[in-house]
mmCIF file of C-alpha atoms in Angstrom:
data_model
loop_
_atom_site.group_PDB
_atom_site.id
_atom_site.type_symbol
_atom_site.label_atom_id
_atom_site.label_comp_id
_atom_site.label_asym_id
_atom_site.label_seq_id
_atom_site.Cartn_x
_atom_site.Cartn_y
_atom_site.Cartn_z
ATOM 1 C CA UNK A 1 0.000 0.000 0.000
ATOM 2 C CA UNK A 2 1.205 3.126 -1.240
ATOM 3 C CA UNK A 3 0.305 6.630 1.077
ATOM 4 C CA UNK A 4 -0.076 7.278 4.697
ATOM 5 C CA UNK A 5 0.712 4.244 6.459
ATOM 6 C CA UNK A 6 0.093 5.191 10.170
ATOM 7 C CA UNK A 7 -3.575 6.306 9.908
ATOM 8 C CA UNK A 8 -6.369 3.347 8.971
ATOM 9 C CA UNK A 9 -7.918 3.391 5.862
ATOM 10 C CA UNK A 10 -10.989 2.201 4.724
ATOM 11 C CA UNK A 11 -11.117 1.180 1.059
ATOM 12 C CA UNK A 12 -14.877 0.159 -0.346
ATOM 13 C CA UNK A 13 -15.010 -2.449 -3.403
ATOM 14 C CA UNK A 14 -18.587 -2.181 -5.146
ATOM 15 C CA UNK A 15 -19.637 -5.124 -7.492
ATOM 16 C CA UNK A 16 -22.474 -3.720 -9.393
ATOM 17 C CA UNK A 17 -23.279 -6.685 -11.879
ATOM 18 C CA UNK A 18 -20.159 -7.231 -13.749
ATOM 19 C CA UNK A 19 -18.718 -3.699 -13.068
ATOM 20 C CA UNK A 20 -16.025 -3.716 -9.943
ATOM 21 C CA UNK A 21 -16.042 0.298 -8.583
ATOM 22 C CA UNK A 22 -13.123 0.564 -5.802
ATOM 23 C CA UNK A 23 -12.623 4.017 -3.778
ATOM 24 C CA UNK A 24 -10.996 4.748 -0.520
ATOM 25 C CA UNK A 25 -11.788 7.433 2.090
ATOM 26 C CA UNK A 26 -8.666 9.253 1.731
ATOM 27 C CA UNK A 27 -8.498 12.472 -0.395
ATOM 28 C CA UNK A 28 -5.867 10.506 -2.778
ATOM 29 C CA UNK A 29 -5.467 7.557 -4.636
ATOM 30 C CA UNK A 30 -4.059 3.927 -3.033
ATOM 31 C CA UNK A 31 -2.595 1.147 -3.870
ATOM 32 C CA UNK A 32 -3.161 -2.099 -2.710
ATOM 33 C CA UNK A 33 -3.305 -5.567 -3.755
ATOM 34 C CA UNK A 34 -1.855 -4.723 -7.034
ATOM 35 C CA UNK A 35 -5.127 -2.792 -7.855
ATOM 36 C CA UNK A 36 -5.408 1.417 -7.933
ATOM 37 C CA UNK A 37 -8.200 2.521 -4.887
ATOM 38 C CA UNK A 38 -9.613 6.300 -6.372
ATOM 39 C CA UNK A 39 -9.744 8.470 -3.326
ATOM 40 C CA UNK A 40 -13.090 9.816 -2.843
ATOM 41 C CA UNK A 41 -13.595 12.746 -0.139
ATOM 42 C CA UNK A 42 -17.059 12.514 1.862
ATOM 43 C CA UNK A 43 -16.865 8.996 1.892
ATOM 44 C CA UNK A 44 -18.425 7.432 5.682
ATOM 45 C CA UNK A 45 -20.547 4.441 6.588
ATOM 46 C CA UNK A 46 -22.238 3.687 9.827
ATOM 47 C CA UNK A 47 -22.718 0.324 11.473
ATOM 48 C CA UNK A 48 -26.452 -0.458 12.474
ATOM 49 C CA UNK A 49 -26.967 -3.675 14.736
ATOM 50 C CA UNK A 50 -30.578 -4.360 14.893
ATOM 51 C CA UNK A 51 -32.371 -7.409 16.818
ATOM 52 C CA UNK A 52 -35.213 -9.006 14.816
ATOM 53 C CA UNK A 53 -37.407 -10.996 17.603
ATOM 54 C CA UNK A 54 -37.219 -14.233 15.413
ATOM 55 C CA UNK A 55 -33.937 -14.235 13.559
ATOM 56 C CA UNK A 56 -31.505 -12.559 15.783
ATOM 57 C CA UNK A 57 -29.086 -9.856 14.895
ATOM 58 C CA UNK A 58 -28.674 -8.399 12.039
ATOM 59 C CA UNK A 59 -25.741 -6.542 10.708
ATOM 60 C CA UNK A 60 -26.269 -3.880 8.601
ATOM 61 C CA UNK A 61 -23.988 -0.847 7.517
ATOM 62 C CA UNK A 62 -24.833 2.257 5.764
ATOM 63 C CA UNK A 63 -22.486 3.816 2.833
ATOM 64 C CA UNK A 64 -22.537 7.872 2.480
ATOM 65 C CA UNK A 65 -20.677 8.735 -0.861
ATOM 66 C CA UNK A 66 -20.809 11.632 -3.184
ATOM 67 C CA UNK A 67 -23.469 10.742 -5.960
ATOM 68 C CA UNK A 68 -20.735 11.656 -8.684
ATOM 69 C CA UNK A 69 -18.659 8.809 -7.786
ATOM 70 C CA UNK A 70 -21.102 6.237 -8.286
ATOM 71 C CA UNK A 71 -23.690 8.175 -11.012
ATOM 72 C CA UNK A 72 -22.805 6.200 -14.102
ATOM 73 C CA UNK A 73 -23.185 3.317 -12.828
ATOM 74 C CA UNK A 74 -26.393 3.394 -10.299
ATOM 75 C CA UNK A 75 -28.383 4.926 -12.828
ATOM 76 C CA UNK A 76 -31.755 3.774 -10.651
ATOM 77 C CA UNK A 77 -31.842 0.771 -9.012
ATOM 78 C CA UNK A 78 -29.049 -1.207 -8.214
ATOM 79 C CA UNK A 79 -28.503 -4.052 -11.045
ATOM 80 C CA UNK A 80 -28.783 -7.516 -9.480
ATOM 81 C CA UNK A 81 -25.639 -8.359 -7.886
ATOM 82 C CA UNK A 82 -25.159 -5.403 -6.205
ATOM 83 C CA UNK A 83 -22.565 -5.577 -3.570
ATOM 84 C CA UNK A 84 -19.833 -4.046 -1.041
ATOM 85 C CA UNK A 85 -16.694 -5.527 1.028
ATOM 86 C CA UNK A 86 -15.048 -2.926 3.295
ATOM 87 C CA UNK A 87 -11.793 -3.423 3.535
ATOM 88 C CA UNK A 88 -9.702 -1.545 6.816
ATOM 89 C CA UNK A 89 -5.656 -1.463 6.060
ATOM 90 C CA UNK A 90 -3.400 -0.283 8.248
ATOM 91 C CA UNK A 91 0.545 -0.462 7.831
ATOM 92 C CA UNK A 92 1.144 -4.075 6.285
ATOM 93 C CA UNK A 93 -2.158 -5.373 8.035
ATOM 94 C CA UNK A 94 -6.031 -5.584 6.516
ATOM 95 C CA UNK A 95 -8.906 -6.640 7.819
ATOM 96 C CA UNK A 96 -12.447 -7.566 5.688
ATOM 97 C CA UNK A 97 -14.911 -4.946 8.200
ATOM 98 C CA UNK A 98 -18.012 -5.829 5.964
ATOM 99 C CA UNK A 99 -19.325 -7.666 3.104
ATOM 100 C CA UNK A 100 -22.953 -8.034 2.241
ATOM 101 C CA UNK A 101 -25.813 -7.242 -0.359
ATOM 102 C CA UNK A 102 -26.784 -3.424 -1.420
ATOM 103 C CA UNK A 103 -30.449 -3.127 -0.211
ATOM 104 C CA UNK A 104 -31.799 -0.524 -1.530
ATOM 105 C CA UNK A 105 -29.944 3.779 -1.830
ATOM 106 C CA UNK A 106 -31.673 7.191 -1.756
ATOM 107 C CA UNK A 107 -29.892 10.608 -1.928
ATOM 108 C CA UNK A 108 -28.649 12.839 0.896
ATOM 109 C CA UNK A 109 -27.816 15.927 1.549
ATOM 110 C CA UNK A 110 -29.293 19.071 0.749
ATOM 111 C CA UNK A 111 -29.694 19.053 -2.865
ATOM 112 C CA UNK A 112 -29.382 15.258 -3.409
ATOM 113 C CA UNK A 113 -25.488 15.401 -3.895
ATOM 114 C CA UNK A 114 -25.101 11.933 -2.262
ATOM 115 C CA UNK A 115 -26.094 8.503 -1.781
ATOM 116 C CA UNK A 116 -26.979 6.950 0.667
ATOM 117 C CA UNK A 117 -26.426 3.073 0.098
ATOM 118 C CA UNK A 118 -28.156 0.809 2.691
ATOM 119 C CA UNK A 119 -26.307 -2.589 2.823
ATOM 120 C CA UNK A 120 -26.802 -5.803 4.667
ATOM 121 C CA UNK A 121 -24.878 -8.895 5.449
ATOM 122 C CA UNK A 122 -24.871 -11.872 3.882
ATOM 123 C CA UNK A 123 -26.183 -13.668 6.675
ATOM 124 C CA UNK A 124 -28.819 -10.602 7.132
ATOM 125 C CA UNK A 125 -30.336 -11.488 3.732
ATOM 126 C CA UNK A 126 -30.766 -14.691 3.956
ATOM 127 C CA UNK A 127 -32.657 -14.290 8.119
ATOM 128 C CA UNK A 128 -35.203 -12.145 6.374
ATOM 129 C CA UNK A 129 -35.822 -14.773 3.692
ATOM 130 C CA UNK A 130 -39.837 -16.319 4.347
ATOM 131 C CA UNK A 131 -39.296 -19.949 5.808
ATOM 132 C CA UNK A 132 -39.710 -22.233 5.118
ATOM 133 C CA UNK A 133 -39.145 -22.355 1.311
ATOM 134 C CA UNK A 134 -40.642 -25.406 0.173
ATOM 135 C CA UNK A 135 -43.634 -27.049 2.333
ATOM 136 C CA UNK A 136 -43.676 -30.286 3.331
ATOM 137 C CA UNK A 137 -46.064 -31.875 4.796
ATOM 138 C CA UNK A 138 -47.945 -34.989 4.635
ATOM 139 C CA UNK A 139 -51.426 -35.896 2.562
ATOM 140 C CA UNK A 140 -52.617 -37.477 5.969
ATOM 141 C CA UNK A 141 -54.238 -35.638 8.843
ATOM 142 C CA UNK A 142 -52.968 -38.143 11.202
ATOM 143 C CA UNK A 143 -50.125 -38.590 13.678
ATOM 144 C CA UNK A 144 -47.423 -40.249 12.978
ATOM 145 C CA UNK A 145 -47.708 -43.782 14.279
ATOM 146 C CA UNK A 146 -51.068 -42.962 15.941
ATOM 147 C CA UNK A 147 -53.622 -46.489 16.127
ATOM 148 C CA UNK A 148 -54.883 -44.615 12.475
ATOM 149 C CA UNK A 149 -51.565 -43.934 10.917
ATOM 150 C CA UNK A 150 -51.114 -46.443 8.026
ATOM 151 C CA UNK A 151 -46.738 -45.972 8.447
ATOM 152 C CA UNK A 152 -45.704 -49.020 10.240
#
C-alpha cells in the first residue's frame, strides 16, 4: 500500500453486476493488492446492529458517498448483484470490516449530492428470507404412528 501508512484506511469495493467500482476514504489515490483505490472525499458508513425478535441480529452498515462517484453506474436501481466488502488497512495489516448485499440507496444531503447506500450482510439477507421455502407436509391428517396412521 502506497500513502499514509500510520492512519487506517478504509477502502470500499462495489460489485455492481459485472462492473467492480473501488474508492478509498482518503483524499488521494491507493494502492493495494496490485489494484489502484480512487480516493473519494465525503466517503463514511455507519454500522447499524438491529435485533429481529425471530432471527436474531442483524448486521447492517450504511455507505454515504458523493453521488458523482457512483452516477454512471447506479443509474436507478441497483442491477442484481449489487454488492460491497469494506476493507480496513493499516501499515502491512487488513482486515475484511463488511461484506454483504446493497439493499436498496436514496440521496442525501441538501440538494441530493449523495447517496446513501443501505447494505446488509450476507447472513442478514438470507434471516429475512420467508421460511420455510418449500412445504412439506404430509397428505394425511394423522399422527405419525397414531392407532390410524397407516406408516408401520
Amino acid at each position: 500500500m502506497s500513502g499514509e501508512d500510520s492512519i487506517p484506511i478504509e477502502l470500499y469495493l462495489f460489485v455492481f453486476g459485472t462492473v467492480e467500482i473501488r474508492r478509498a476514504d482518503t483524499p488521494g489515490n491507493i494502492s493495494f493488492a496490485s489494484e489502484t483505490w480512487v480516493g473519494t472525499s465525503g466517503l463514511s458508513r455507519r454500522d447499524i446492529t438491529r435485533e429481529p425478535v425471530s432471527s436474531g441480529s442483524v448486521k447492517e452498515t450504511e455507505i454515504t458517498i458523493a453521488a458523482s462517484s457512483l452516477s454512471a453506474y447506479v443509474p436507478g436501481q441497483p442491477p442484481n448483484p449489487a454488492r460491497v466488502t469494506i476493507i480496513r488497512v493499516q501499515d502491512t495489516f487488513s482486515q475484511e470490516l463488511f461484506d454483504g448485499d446493497i439493499a436498496s440507496f436514496g440521496s442525501g444531503g441538501d440538494t441530493g449530492e449523495e447517496l446513501i447506500l443501505r447494505c446488509e450482510s450476507k447472513t442478514g439477507s438470507k434471516l429475512r428470507r420467508q421460511m420455510p421455502g418449500n412445504v412439506c407436509a404430509p397428505h394425511c391428517r394423522y399422527a405419525l404412528y397414531s392407532n390410524k396412521c397407516q406408516v408401520l
